[in-house]
Amino acid sequence: MPHMSKYYPPEFKALNFHCIHCAVYAKQDWGTLYFSGGAGSPIAWNRCGHCGQLSFWHAQSMIIPADSPVEPAHTDMPEEIRTEYDEARSVFGRSPRAAAALLRLAVQKLMPALGQKGENINDDIKSLVAQGLPIEVQQALDYCRVIGNNAVHPGEIDLSDTPEMAQNLFAMINFIVEDRISRPRRVQALYDRLPEKAREAIAKRDASRPT
Protein backbone atom coordinates (compact mmCIF):
# COMPACT_ATOMS: atom_id res chain seq x y z
CA MET A 1 0.00 0.00 0.00
CA PRO A 2 1.42 3.46 -0.89
CA HIS A 3 1.64 5.12 2.50
CA MET A 4 1.25 8.64 1.19
CA SER A 5 -2.19 7.86 -0.27
CA LYS A 6 -5.41 8.11 1.71
CA TYR A 7 -6.13 5.16 3.96
CA TYR A 8 -9.69 3.83 4.01
CA PRO A 9 -10.14 1.75 7.19
CA PRO A 10 -12.43 -1.29 7.29
CA GLU A 11 -16.01 -0.15 7.82
CA PHE A 12 -19.07 -2.28 8.43
CA LYS A 13 -20.84 -3.13 5.16
CA ALA A 14 -18.55 -0.86 3.12
CA LEU A 15 -17.99 -2.21 -0.40
CA ASN A 16 -14.36 -1.07 -0.67
CA PHE A 17 -11.64 -0.39 1.91
CA HIS A 18 -8.06 -1.27 2.84
CA CYS A 19 -8.04 -4.90 3.89
CA ILE A 20 -6.94 -5.54 7.48
CA HIS A 21 -5.05 -8.64 6.26
CA CYS A 22 -3.19 -7.56 3.10
CA ALA A 23 -3.50 -3.74 3.42
CA VAL A 24 -4.65 -3.47 -0.22
CA TYR A 25 -7.57 -1.22 -1.14
CA ALA A 26 -9.99 -3.77 -2.56
CA LYS A 27 -13.62 -4.74 -3.14
CA GLN A 28 -15.27 -6.53 -0.21
CA ASP A 29 -17.97 -9.20 -0.41
CA TRP A 30 -20.33 -9.51 2.56
CA GLY A 31 -22.39 -12.27 4.10
CA THR A 32 -24.03 -13.27 7.39
CA LEU A 33 -23.68 -16.29 9.67
CA TYR A 34 -26.80 -17.38 11.56
CA PHE A 35 -26.72 -19.72 14.54
CA SER A 36 -28.99 -22.77 14.68
CA GLY A 37 -32.13 -22.14 16.71
CA GLY A 38 -31.76 -18.38 16.26
CA ALA A 39 -29.86 -17.96 19.53
CA GLY A 40 -27.66 -14.90 19.70
CA SER A 41 -27.22 -12.13 17.18
CA PRO A 42 -25.82 -13.00 13.75
CA ILE A 43 -22.17 -12.61 12.80
CA ALA A 44 -21.36 -10.73 9.61
CA TRP A 45 -18.33 -11.56 7.49
CA ASN A 46 -16.47 -9.91 4.65
CA ARG A 47 -14.08 -11.46 2.15
CA CYS A 48 -11.32 -9.35 0.58
CA GLY A 49 -11.41 -9.32 -3.21
CA HIS A 50 -7.59 -9.17 -3.32
CA CYS A 51 -6.31 -11.74 -0.79
CA GLY A 52 -9.53 -13.72 -0.24
CA GLN A 53 -9.21 -13.71 3.57
CA LEU A 54 -12.21 -13.35 5.84
CA SER A 55 -12.95 -10.92 8.66
CA PHE A 56 -15.85 -11.27 11.09
CA TRP A 57 -18.06 -8.59 12.63
CA HIS A 58 -20.44 -8.41 15.58
CA ALA A 59 -22.64 -5.42 16.42
CA GLN A 60 -21.03 -3.59 13.48
CA SER A 61 -17.52 -3.92 14.99
CA MET A 62 -14.75 -6.13 13.64
CA ILE A 63 -13.98 -8.93 16.10
CA ILE A 64 -11.68 -11.18 14.02
CA PRO A 65 -8.93 -10.28 13.46
CA ALA A 66 -8.56 -8.23 16.63
CA ASP A 67 -6.32 -5.59 15.04
CA SER A 68 -7.96 -2.19 15.04
CA PRO A 69 -8.90 -0.75 11.64
CA VAL A 70 -6.00 1.69 11.44
CA GLU A 71 -3.32 1.69 8.80
CA PRO A 72 -0.47 -0.83 9.12
CA ALA A 73 3.11 0.18 9.76
CA HIS A 74 5.10 1.65 6.88
CA THR A 75 7.20 -1.01 5.17
CA ASP A 76 10.35 1.00 5.97
CA MET A 77 9.50 1.56 9.63
CA PRO A 78 12.55 0.64 11.77
CA GLU A 79 12.12 -2.62 13.65
CA GLU A 80 12.91 -0.93 16.96
CA ILE A 81 9.62 1.00 16.84
CA ARG A 82 7.44 -1.46 14.92
CA THR A 83 6.69 -3.37 18.14
CA GLU A 84 5.14 -0.28 19.76
CA TYR A 85 3.30 0.61 16.57
CA ASP A 86 1.76 -2.86 16.18
CA GLU A 87 0.85 -3.02 19.88
CA ALA A 88 -0.81 0.41 19.62
CA ARG A 89 -2.72 -0.84 16.59
CA SER A 90 -3.98 -3.86 18.51
CA VAL A 91 -5.26 -1.86 21.51
CA PHE A 92 -6.60 1.26 19.78
CA GLY A 93 -10.19 -0.03 19.63
CA ARG A 94 -10.24 -0.66 23.37
CA SER A 95 -8.15 2.29 24.54
CA PRO A 96 -7.18 5.22 22.31
CA ARG A 97 -5.19 6.64 25.25
CA ALA A 98 -3.09 3.51 25.56
CA ALA A 99 -2.47 3.51 21.82
CA ALA A 100 -1.41 7.17 21.87
CA ALA A 101 0.97 6.57 24.77
CA LEU A 102 2.59 3.68 22.90
CA LEU A 103 2.94 5.79 19.75
CA ARG A 104 4.56 8.59 21.73
CA LEU A 105 7.15 6.05 22.86
CA ALA A 106 7.54 4.92 19.25
CA VAL A 107 8.30 8.51 18.15
CA GLN A 108 10.88 8.90 20.92
CA LYS A 109 12.55 5.64 19.84
CA LEU A 110 12.47 6.84 16.22
CA MET A 111 14.57 9.92 17.01
CA PRO A 112 17.99 8.15 16.98
CA ALA A 113 17.18 6.93 13.46
CA LEU A 114 16.78 10.62 12.55
CA GLY A 115 20.18 11.47 14.03
CA GLN A 116 18.93 12.71 17.40
CA LYS A 117 19.53 11.66 21.02
CA GLY A 118 16.06 10.27 21.68
CA GLU A 119 16.01 11.55 25.27
CA ASN A 120 13.67 14.52 24.90
CA ILE A 121 11.29 14.71 21.93
CA ASN A 122 10.88 18.49 22.14
CA ASP A 123 14.65 19.08 22.12
CA ASP A 124 15.08 16.62 19.25
CA ILE A 125 12.43 18.40 17.16
CA LYS A 126 14.11 21.74 17.87
CA SER A 127 17.43 20.30 16.69
CA LEU A 128 15.87 18.91 13.51
CA VAL A 129 14.23 22.26 12.76
CA ALA A 130 17.62 23.97 13.12
CA GLN A 131 18.93 21.52 10.52
CA GLY A 132 16.24 22.55 8.04
CA LEU A 133 13.42 20.12 8.81
CA PRO A 134 10.43 20.81 6.50
CA ILE A 135 7.55 22.52 8.29
CA GLU A 136 5.07 19.73 7.55
CA VAL A 137 7.34 17.12 9.15
CA GLN A 138 7.87 19.38 12.19
CA GLN A 139 4.11 19.72 12.53
CA ALA A 140 3.64 15.94 12.25
CA LEU A 141 6.25 15.36 14.96
CA ASP A 142 4.72 17.98 17.24
CA TYR A 143 1.27 16.50 16.68
CA CYS A 144 2.58 13.13 17.88
CA ARG A 145 4.35 14.77 20.81
CA VAL A 146 1.35 16.79 22.03
CA ILE A 147 -1.25 14.04 21.59
CA GLY A 148 1.09 11.47 23.14
CA ASN A 149 1.82 13.72 26.13
CA ASN A 150 -1.91 14.20 26.73
CA ALA A 151 -2.33 10.42 26.77
CA VAL A 152 0.30 10.08 29.51
CA HIS A 153 -0.46 13.22 31.54
CA PRO A 154 -3.81 14.97 32.10
CA GLY A 155 -4.17 17.81 29.62
CA GLU A 156 -6.60 19.77 27.50
CA ILE A 157 -7.29 16.86 25.12
CA ASP A 158 -9.55 14.01 26.21
CA LEU A 159 -8.81 11.13 23.86
CA SER A 160 -11.85 9.24 25.15
CA ASP A 161 -14.00 11.98 23.60
CA THR A 162 -11.83 12.49 20.52
CA PRO A 163 -10.41 9.06 19.57
CA GLU A 164 -9.90 10.24 16.00
CA MET A 165 -7.01 12.41 17.23
CA ALA A 166 -5.26 9.26 18.45
CA GLN A 167 -6.16 7.47 15.23
CA ASN A 168 -4.43 10.20 13.24
CA LEU A 169 -1.18 9.41 15.05
CA PHE A 170 -0.77 6.25 13.00
CA ALA A 171 -0.91 8.20 9.74
CA MET A 172 1.42 10.89 11.13
CA ILE A 173 4.11 8.37 12.09
CA ASN A 174 3.90 6.66 8.70
CA PHE A 175 4.23 10.08 7.04
CA ILE A 176 7.37 10.84 9.08
CA VAL A 177 8.91 7.49 8.12
CA GLU A 178 8.07 8.09 4.46
CA ASP A 179 9.59 11.58 4.40
CA ARG A 180 12.66 11.06 6.60
CA ILE A 181 13.59 7.43 5.78
CA SER A 182 11.92 6.07 2.64
CA ARG A 183 12.25 9.05 0.31
CA PRO A 184 15.99 9.65 0.98
CA ARG A 185 16.60 5.90 0.63
CA ARG A 186 14.94 5.82 -2.80
CA VAL A 187 16.85 8.88 -3.98
CA GLN A 188 20.14 7.41 -2.75
CA ALA A 189 19.43 4.12 -4.53
CA LEU A 190 18.87 5.96 -7.82
CA TYR A 191 21.96 8.14 -7.32
CA ASP A 192 24.12 5.08 -6.66
CA ARG A 193 23.21 3.77 -10.10
CA LEU A 194 24.96 6.70 -11.78
CA PRO A 195 28.32 5.86 -13.41
CA GLU A 196 31.19 5.99 -10.92
CA LYS A 197 33.00 8.70 -12.90
CA ALA A 198 29.92 10.91 -12.79
CA ARG A 199 29.64 10.51 -9.03
CA GLU A 200 33.36 11.26 -8.60
CA ALA A 201 32.96 14.45 -10.66
CA ILE A 202 30.02 15.53 -8.52
CA ALA A 203 32.00 14.85 -5.32
CA LYS A 204 34.94 16.87 -6.69
CA ARG A 205 32.62 19.74 -7.64
CA ASP A 206 31.04 19.85 -4.18
CA ALA A 207 34.38 19.57 -2.40
CA SER A 208 35.52 22.79 -4.06
CA ARG A 209 32.33 24.66 -3.17
CA PRO A 210 32.96 27.68 -0.89
CA THR A 211 31.84 27.12 2.72
PDB file of C-alpha atoms in Angstrom:
ATOM      1  CA  MET A   1       0.000   0.000   0.000  1.00  0.00           C
ATOM      2  CA  PRO A   2       1.424   3.458  -0.893  1.00  0.00           C
ATOM      3  CA  HIS A   3       1.635   5.119   2.500  1.00  0.00           C
ATOM      4  CA  MET A   4       1.251   8.641   1.187  1.00  0.00           C
ATOM      5  CA  SER A   5      -2.189   7.856  -0.273  1.00  0.00           C
ATOM      6  CA  LYS A   6      -5.408   8.112   1.706  1.00  0.00           C
ATOM      7  CA  TYR A   7      -6.133   5.161   3.960  1.00  0.00           C
ATOM      8  CA  TYR A   8      -9.692   3.828   4.012  1.00  0.00           C
ATOM      9  CA  PRO A   9     -10.144   1.746   7.188  1.00  0.00           C
ATOM     10  CA  PRO A  10     -12.430  -1.288   7.288  1.00  0.00           C
ATOM     11  CA  GLU A  11     -16.007  -0.147   7.818  1.00  0.00           C
ATOM     12  CA  PHE A  12     -19.068  -2.281   8.433  1.00  0.00           C
ATOM     13  CA  LYS A  13     -20.843  -3.128   5.158  1.00  0.00           C
ATOM     14  CA  ALA A  14     -18.547  -0.859   3.115  1.00  0.00           C
ATOM     15  CA  LEU A  15     -17.989  -2.208  -0.396  1.00  0.00           C
ATOM     16  CA  ASN A  16     -14.358  -1.065  -0.669  1.00  0.00           C
ATOM     17  CA  PHE A  17     -11.642  -0.391   1.913  1.00  0.00           C
ATOM     18  CA  HIS A  18      -8.065  -1.273   2.838  1.00  0.00           C
ATOM     19  CA  CYS A  19      -8.039  -4.904   3.891  1.00  0.00           C
ATOM     20  CA  ILE A  20      -6.940  -5.543   7.484  1.00  0.00           C
ATOM     21  CA  HIS A  21      -5.049  -8.644   6.259  1.00  0.00           C
ATOM     22  CA  CYS A  22      -3.194  -7.562   3.099  1.00  0.00           C
ATOM     23  CA  ALA A  23      -3.496  -3.735   3.425  1.00  0.00           C
ATOM     24  CA  VAL A  24      -4.649  -3.472  -0.218  1.00  0.00           C
ATOM     25  CA  TYR A  25      -7.566  -1.224  -1.138  1.00  0.00           C
ATOM     26  CA  ALA A  26      -9.993  -3.769  -2.561  1.00  0.00           C
ATOM     27  CA  LYS A  27     -13.615  -4.740  -3.141  1.00  0.00           C
ATOM     28  CA  GLN A  28     -15.267  -6.525  -0.207  1.00  0.00           C
ATOM     29  CA  ASP A  29     -17.969  -9.197  -0.410  1.00  0.00           C
ATOM     30  CA  TRP A  30     -20.329  -9.506   2.561  1.00  0.00           C
ATOM     31  CA  GLY A  31     -22.387 -12.272   4.104  1.00  0.00           C
ATOM     32  CA  THR A  32     -24.027 -13.269   7.393  1.00  0.00           C
ATOM     33  CA  LEU A  33     -23.681 -16.294   9.671  1.00  0.00           C
ATOM     34  CA  TYR A  34     -26.796 -17.381  11.560  1.00  0.00           C
ATOM     35  CA  PHE A  35     -26.719 -19.723  14.542  1.00  0.00           C
ATOM     36  CA  SER A  36     -28.992 -22.765  14.683  1.00  0.00           C
ATOM     37  CA  GLY A  37     -32.125 -22.136  16.708  1.00  0.00           C
ATOM     38  CA  GLY A  38     -31.759 -18.385  16.256  1.00  0.00           C
ATOM     39  CA  ALA A  39     -29.863 -17.963  19.526  1.00  0.00           C
ATOM     40  CA  GLY A  40     -27.658 -14.905  19.702  1.00  0.00           C
ATOM     41  CA  SER A  41     -27.222 -12.130  17.184  1.00  0.00           C
ATOM     42  CA  PRO A  42     -25.822 -13.003  13.746  1.00  0.00           C
ATOM     43  CA  ILE A  43     -22.174 -12.613  12.805  1.00  0.00           C
ATOM     44  CA  ALA A  44     -21.361 -10.729   9.611  1.00  0.00           C
ATOM     45  CA  TRP A  45     -18.333 -11.559   7.494  1.00  0.00           C
ATOM     46  CA  ASN A  46     -16.474  -9.910   4.653  1.00  0.00           C
ATOM     47  CA  ARG A  47     -14.083 -11.456   2.150  1.00  0.00           C
ATOM     48  CA  CYS A  48     -11.318  -9.354   0.583  1.00  0.00           C
ATOM     49  CA  GLY A  49     -11.406  -9.325  -3.210  1.00  0.00           C
ATOM     50  CA  HIS A  50      -7.589  -9.175  -3.316  1.00  0.00           C
ATOM     51  CA  CYS A  51      -6.306 -11.745  -0.787  1.00  0.00           C
ATOM     52  CA  GLY A  52      -9.528 -13.715  -0.236  1.00  0.00           C
ATOM     53  CA  GLN A  53      -9.209 -13.707   3.568  1.00  0.00           C
ATOM     54  CA  LEU A  54     -12.208 -13.355   5.841  1.00  0.00           C
ATOM     55  CA  SER A  55     -12.953 -10.924   8.657  1.00  0.00           C
ATOM     56  CA  PHE A  56     -15.847 -11.274  11.091  1.00  0.00           C
ATOM     57  CA  TRP A  57     -18.055  -8.587  12.627  1.00  0.00           C
ATOM     58  CA  HIS A  58     -20.437  -8.414  15.576  1.00  0.00           C
ATOM     59  CA  ALA A  59     -22.641  -5.419  16.424  1.00  0.00           C
ATOM     60  CA  GLN A  60     -21.035  -3.587  13.483  1.00  0.00           C
ATOM     61  CA  SER A  61     -17.523  -3.924  14.986  1.00  0.00           C
ATOM     62  CA  MET A  62     -14.751  -6.132  13.641  1.00  0.00           C
ATOM     63  CA  ILE A  63     -13.979  -8.931  16.100  1.00  0.00           C
ATOM     64  CA  ILE A  64     -11.676 -11.183  14.020  1.00  0.00           C
ATOM     65  CA  PRO A  65      -8.925 -10.281  13.457  1.00  0.00           C
ATOM     66  CA  ALA A  66      -8.565  -8.230  16.633  1.00  0.00           C
ATOM     67  CA  ASP A  67      -6.325  -5.594  15.040  1.00  0.00           C
ATOM     68  CA  SER A  68      -7.959  -2.188  15.038  1.00  0.00           C
ATOM     69  CA  PRO A  69      -8.900  -0.746  11.638  1.00  0.00           C
ATOM     70  CA  VAL A  70      -6.001   1.695  11.443  1.00  0.00           C
ATOM     71  CA  GLU A  71      -3.320   1.691   8.801  1.00  0.00           C
ATOM     72  CA  PRO A  72      -0.467  -0.834   9.124  1.00  0.00           C
ATOM     73  CA  ALA A  73       3.110   0.177   9.761  1.00  0.00           C
ATOM     74  CA  HIS A  74       5.097   1.651   6.881  1.00  0.00           C
ATOM     75  CA  THR A  75       7.196  -1.008   5.175  1.00  0.00           C
ATOM     76  CA  ASP A  76      10.351   1.001   5.966  1.00  0.00           C
ATOM     77  CA  MET A  77       9.502   1.556   9.635  1.00  0.00           C
ATOM     78  CA  PRO A  78      12.552   0.643  11.767  1.00  0.00           C
ATOM     79  CA  GLU A  79      12.117  -2.617  13.653  1.00  0.00           C
ATOM     80  CA  GLU A  80      12.907  -0.929  16.965  1.00  0.00           C
ATOM     81  CA  ILE A  81       9.616   1.002  16.839  1.00  0.00           C
ATOM     82  CA  ARG A  82       7.445  -1.456  14.918  1.00  0.00           C
ATOM     83  CA  THR A  83       6.686  -3.368  18.138  1.00  0.00           C
ATOM     84  CA  GLU A  84       5.142  -0.281  19.758  1.00  0.00           C
ATOM     85  CA  TYR A  85       3.300   0.606  16.566  1.00  0.00           C
ATOM     86  CA  ASP A  86       1.758  -2.857  16.182  1.00  0.00           C
ATOM     87  CA  GLU A  87       0.850  -3.015  19.878  1.00  0.00           C
ATOM     88  CA  ALA A  88      -0.814   0.409  19.623  1.00  0.00           C
ATOM     89  CA  ARG A  89      -2.720  -0.835  16.593  1.00  0.00           C
ATOM     90  CA  SER A  90      -3.982  -3.864  18.512  1.00  0.00           C
ATOM     91  CA  VAL A  91      -5.265  -1.859  21.513  1.00  0.00           C
ATOM     92  CA  PHE A  92      -6.604   1.259  19.782  1.00  0.00           C
ATOM     93  CA  GLY A  93     -10.190  -0.030  19.628  1.00  0.00           C
ATOM     94  CA  ARG A  94     -10.238  -0.663  23.369  1.00  0.00           C
ATOM     95  CA  SER A  95      -8.146   2.293  24.545  1.00  0.00           C
ATOM     96  CA  PRO A  96      -7.179   5.225  22.309  1.00  0.00           C
ATOM     97  CA  ARG A  97      -5.192   6.638  25.247  1.00  0.00           C
ATOM     98  CA  ALA A  98      -3.089   3.509  25.563  1.00  0.00           C
ATOM     99  CA  ALA A  99      -2.474   3.507  21.816  1.00  0.00           C
ATOM    100  CA  ALA A 100      -1.414   7.170  21.869  1.00  0.00           C
ATOM    101  CA  ALA A 101       0.968   6.568  24.768  1.00  0.00           C
ATOM    102  CA  LEU A 102       2.589   3.684  22.902  1.00  0.00           C
ATOM    103  CA  LEU A 103       2.937   5.790  19.754  1.00  0.00           C
ATOM    104  CA  ARG A 104       4.562   8.594  21.733  1.00  0.00           C
ATOM    105  CA  LEU A 105       7.155   6.048  22.864  1.00  0.00           C
ATOM    106  CA  ALA A 106       7.542   4.925  19.249  1.00  0.00           C
ATOM    107  CA  VAL A 107       8.299   8.509  18.154  1.00  0.00           C
ATOM    108  CA  GLN A 108      10.876   8.895  20.923  1.00  0.00           C
ATOM    109  CA  LYS A 109      12.552   5.645  19.840  1.00  0.00           C
ATOM    110  CA  LEU A 110      12.474   6.844  16.224  1.00  0.00           C
ATOM    111  CA  MET A 111      14.570   9.918  17.011  1.00  0.00           C
ATOM    112  CA  PRO A 112      17.994   8.153  16.980  1.00  0.00           C
ATOM    113  CA  ALA A 113      17.175   6.926  13.461  1.00  0.00           C
ATOM    114  CA  LEU A 114      16.784  10.618  12.552  1.00  0.00           C
ATOM    115  CA  GLY A 115      20.181  11.468  14.030  1.00  0.00           C
ATOM    116  CA  GLN A 116      18.929  12.707  17.403  1.00  0.00           C
ATOM    117  CA  LYS A 117      19.532  11.660  21.024  1.00  0.00           C
ATOM    118  CA  GLY A 118      16.057  10.268  21.681  1.00  0.00           C
ATOM    119  CA  GLU A 119      16.014  11.548  25.267  1.00  0.00           C
ATOM    120  CA  ASN A 120      13.666  14.525  24.904  1.00  0.00           C
ATOM    121  CA  ILE A 121      11.290  14.714  21.925  1.00  0.00           C
ATOM    122  CA  ASN A 122      10.879  18.494  22.142  1.00  0.00           C
ATOM    123  CA  ASP A 123      14.647  19.084  22.120  1.00  0.00           C
ATOM    124  CA  ASP A 124      15.078  16.623  19.252  1.00  0.00           C
ATOM    125  CA  ILE A 125      12.429  18.396  17.157  1.00  0.00           C
ATOM    126  CA  LYS A 126      14.114  21.741  17.870  1.00  0.00           C
ATOM    127  CA  SER A 127      17.428  20.296  16.686  1.00  0.00           C
ATOM    128  CA  LEU A 128      15.865  18.905  13.508  1.00  0.00           C
ATOM    129  CA  VAL A 129      14.226  22.264  12.760  1.00  0.00           C
ATOM    130  CA  ALA A 130      17.622  23.972  13.118  1.00  0.00           C
ATOM    131  CA  GLN A 131      18.930  21.518  10.521  1.00  0.00           C
ATOM    132  CA  GLY A 132      16.236  22.551   8.044  1.00  0.00           C
ATOM    133  CA  LEU A 133      13.417  20.116   8.811  1.00  0.00           C
ATOM    134  CA  PRO A 134      10.430  20.809   6.496  1.00  0.00           C
ATOM    135  CA  ILE A 135       7.551  22.519   8.289  1.00  0.00           C
ATOM    136  CA  GLU A 136       5.065  19.734   7.547  1.00  0.00           C
ATOM    137  CA  VAL A 137       7.344  17.125   9.151  1.00  0.00           C
ATOM    138  CA  GLN A 138       7.868  19.375  12.185  1.00  0.00           C
ATOM    139  CA  GLN A 139       4.107  19.717  12.530  1.00  0.00           C
ATOM    140  CA  ALA A 140       3.639  15.943  12.254  1.00  0.00           C
ATOM    141  CA  LEU A 141       6.249  15.363  14.960  1.00  0.00           C
ATOM    142  CA  ASP A 142       4.717  17.982  17.241  1.00  0.00           C
ATOM    143  CA  TYR A 143       1.265  16.502  16.680  1.00  0.00           C
ATOM    144  CA  CYS A 144       2.580  13.133  17.875  1.00  0.00           C
ATOM    145  CA  ARG A 145       4.352  14.774  20.814  1.00  0.00           C
ATOM    146  CA  VAL A 146       1.353  16.790  22.028  1.00  0.00           C
ATOM    147  CA  ILE A 147      -1.250  14.037  21.592  1.00  0.00           C
ATOM    148  CA  GLY A 148       1.091  11.470  23.142  1.00  0.00           C
ATOM    149  CA  ASN A 149       1.816  13.718  26.127  1.00  0.00           C
ATOM    150  CA  ASN A 150      -1.906  14.197  26.725  1.00  0.00           C
ATOM    151  CA  ALA A 151      -2.330  10.423  26.771  1.00  0.00           C
ATOM    152  CA  VAL A 152       0.299  10.080  29.508  1.00  0.00           C
ATOM    153  CA  HIS A 153      -0.456  13.218  31.543  1.00  0.00           C
ATOM    154  CA  PRO A 154      -3.810  14.968  32.097  1.00  0.00           C
ATOM    155  CA  GLY A 155      -4.173  17.811  29.620  1.00  0.00           C
ATOM    156  CA  GLU A 156      -6.601  19.769  27.500  1.00  0.00           C
ATOM    157  CA  ILE A 157      -7.288  16.864  25.124  1.00  0.00           C
ATOM    158  CA  ASP A 158      -9.547  14.009  26.215  1.00  0.00           C
ATOM    159  CA  LEU A 159      -8.813  11.126  23.857  1.00  0.00           C
ATOM    160  CA  SER A 160     -11.849   9.243  25.150  1.00  0.00           C
ATOM    161  CA  ASP A 161     -13.998  11.977  23.602  1.00  0.00           C
ATOM    162  CA  THR A 162     -11.827  12.487  20.517  1.00  0.00           C
ATOM    163  CA  PRO A 163     -10.409   9.057  19.566  1.00  0.00           C
ATOM    164  CA  GLU A 164      -9.902  10.239  15.996  1.00  0.00           C
ATOM    165  CA  MET A 165      -7.013  12.406  17.232  1.00  0.00           C
ATOM    166  CA  ALA A 166      -5.258   9.262  18.447  1.00  0.00           C
ATOM    167  CA  GLN A 167      -6.164   7.470  15.232  1.00  0.00           C
ATOM    168  CA  ASN A 168      -4.429  10.203  13.236  1.00  0.00           C
ATOM    169  CA  LEU A 169      -1.177   9.408  15.053  1.00  0.00           C
ATOM    170  CA  PHE A 170      -0.774   6.254  13.002  1.00  0.00           C
ATOM    171  CA  ALA A 171      -0.907   8.203   9.743  1.00  0.00           C
ATOM    172  CA  MET A 172       1.422  10.885  11.127  1.00  0.00           C
ATOM    173  CA  ILE A 173       4.111   8.366  12.088  1.00  0.00           C
ATOM    174  CA  ASN A 174       3.902   6.664   8.697  1.00  0.00           C
ATOM    175  CA  PHE A 175       4.229  10.082   7.044  1.00  0.00           C
ATOM    176  CA  ILE A 176       7.367  10.844   9.079  1.00  0.00           C
ATOM    177  CA  VAL A 177       8.906   7.491   8.122  1.00  0.00           C
ATOM    178  CA  GLU A 178       8.070   8.088   4.460  1.00  0.00           C
ATOM    179  CA  ASP A 179       9.590  11.584   4.398  1.00  0.00           C
ATOM    180  CA  ARG A 180      12.659  11.059   6.600  1.00  0.00           C
ATOM    181  CA  ILE A 181      13.591   7.432   5.785  1.00  0.00           C
ATOM    182  CA  SER A 182      11.918   6.069   2.638  1.00  0.00           C
ATOM    183  CA  ARG A 183      12.252   9.050   0.314  1.00  0.00           C
ATOM    184  CA  PRO A 184      15.992   9.652   0.976  1.00  0.00           C
ATOM    185  CA  ARG A 185      16.598   5.901   0.630  1.00  0.00           C
ATOM    186  CA  ARG A 186      14.937   5.818  -2.798  1.00  0.00           C
ATOM    187  CA  VAL A 187      16.850   8.882  -3.981  1.00  0.00           C
ATOM    188  CA  GLN A 188      20.137   7.405  -2.753  1.00  0.00           C
ATOM    189  CA  ALA A 189      19.431   4.117  -4.534  1.00  0.00           C
ATOM    190  CA  LEU A 190      18.867   5.963  -7.822  1.00  0.00           C
ATOM    191  CA  TYR A 191      21.962   8.143  -7.317  1.00  0.00           C
ATOM    192  CA  ASP A 192      24.122   5.084  -6.657  1.00  0.00           C
ATOM    193  CA  ARG A 193      23.209   3.773 -10.104  1.00  0.00           C
ATOM    194  CA  LEU A 194      24.957   6.698 -11.780  1.00  0.00           C
ATOM    195  CA  PRO A 195      28.320   5.855 -13.413  1.00  0.00           C
ATOM    196  CA  GLU A 196      31.191   5.990 -10.924  1.00  0.00           C
ATOM    197  CA  LYS A 197      33.004   8.698 -12.899  1.00  0.00           C
ATOM    198  CA  ALA A 198      29.918  10.912 -12.795  1.00  0.00           C
ATOM    199  CA  ARG A 199      29.644  10.508  -9.033  1.00  0.00           C
ATOM    200  CA  GLU A 200      33.357  11.258  -8.602  1.00  0.00           C
ATOM    201  CA  ALA A 201      32.960  14.446 -10.663  1.00  0.00           C
ATOM    202  CA  ILE A 202      30.023  15.527  -8.515  1.00  0.00           C
ATOM    203  CA  ALA A 203      32.001  14.852  -5.319  1.00  0.00           C
ATOM    204  CA  LYS A 204      34.935  16.866  -6.686  1.00  0.00           C
ATOM    205  CA  ARG A 205      32.620  19.741  -7.637  1.00  0.00           C
ATOM    206  CA  ASP A 206      31.038  19.847  -4.182  1.00  0.00           C
ATOM    207  CA  ALA A 207      34.384  19.568  -2.401  1.00  0.00           C
ATOM    208  CA  SER A 208      35.520  22.794  -4.064  1.00  0.00           C
ATOM    209  CA  ARG A 209      32.334  24.664  -3.171  1.00  0.00           C
ATOM    210  CA  PRO A 210      32.956  27.677  -0.886  1.00  0.00           C
ATOM    211  CA  THR A 211      31.836  27.119   2.716  1.00  0.00           C
TER     212      THR A 211
END
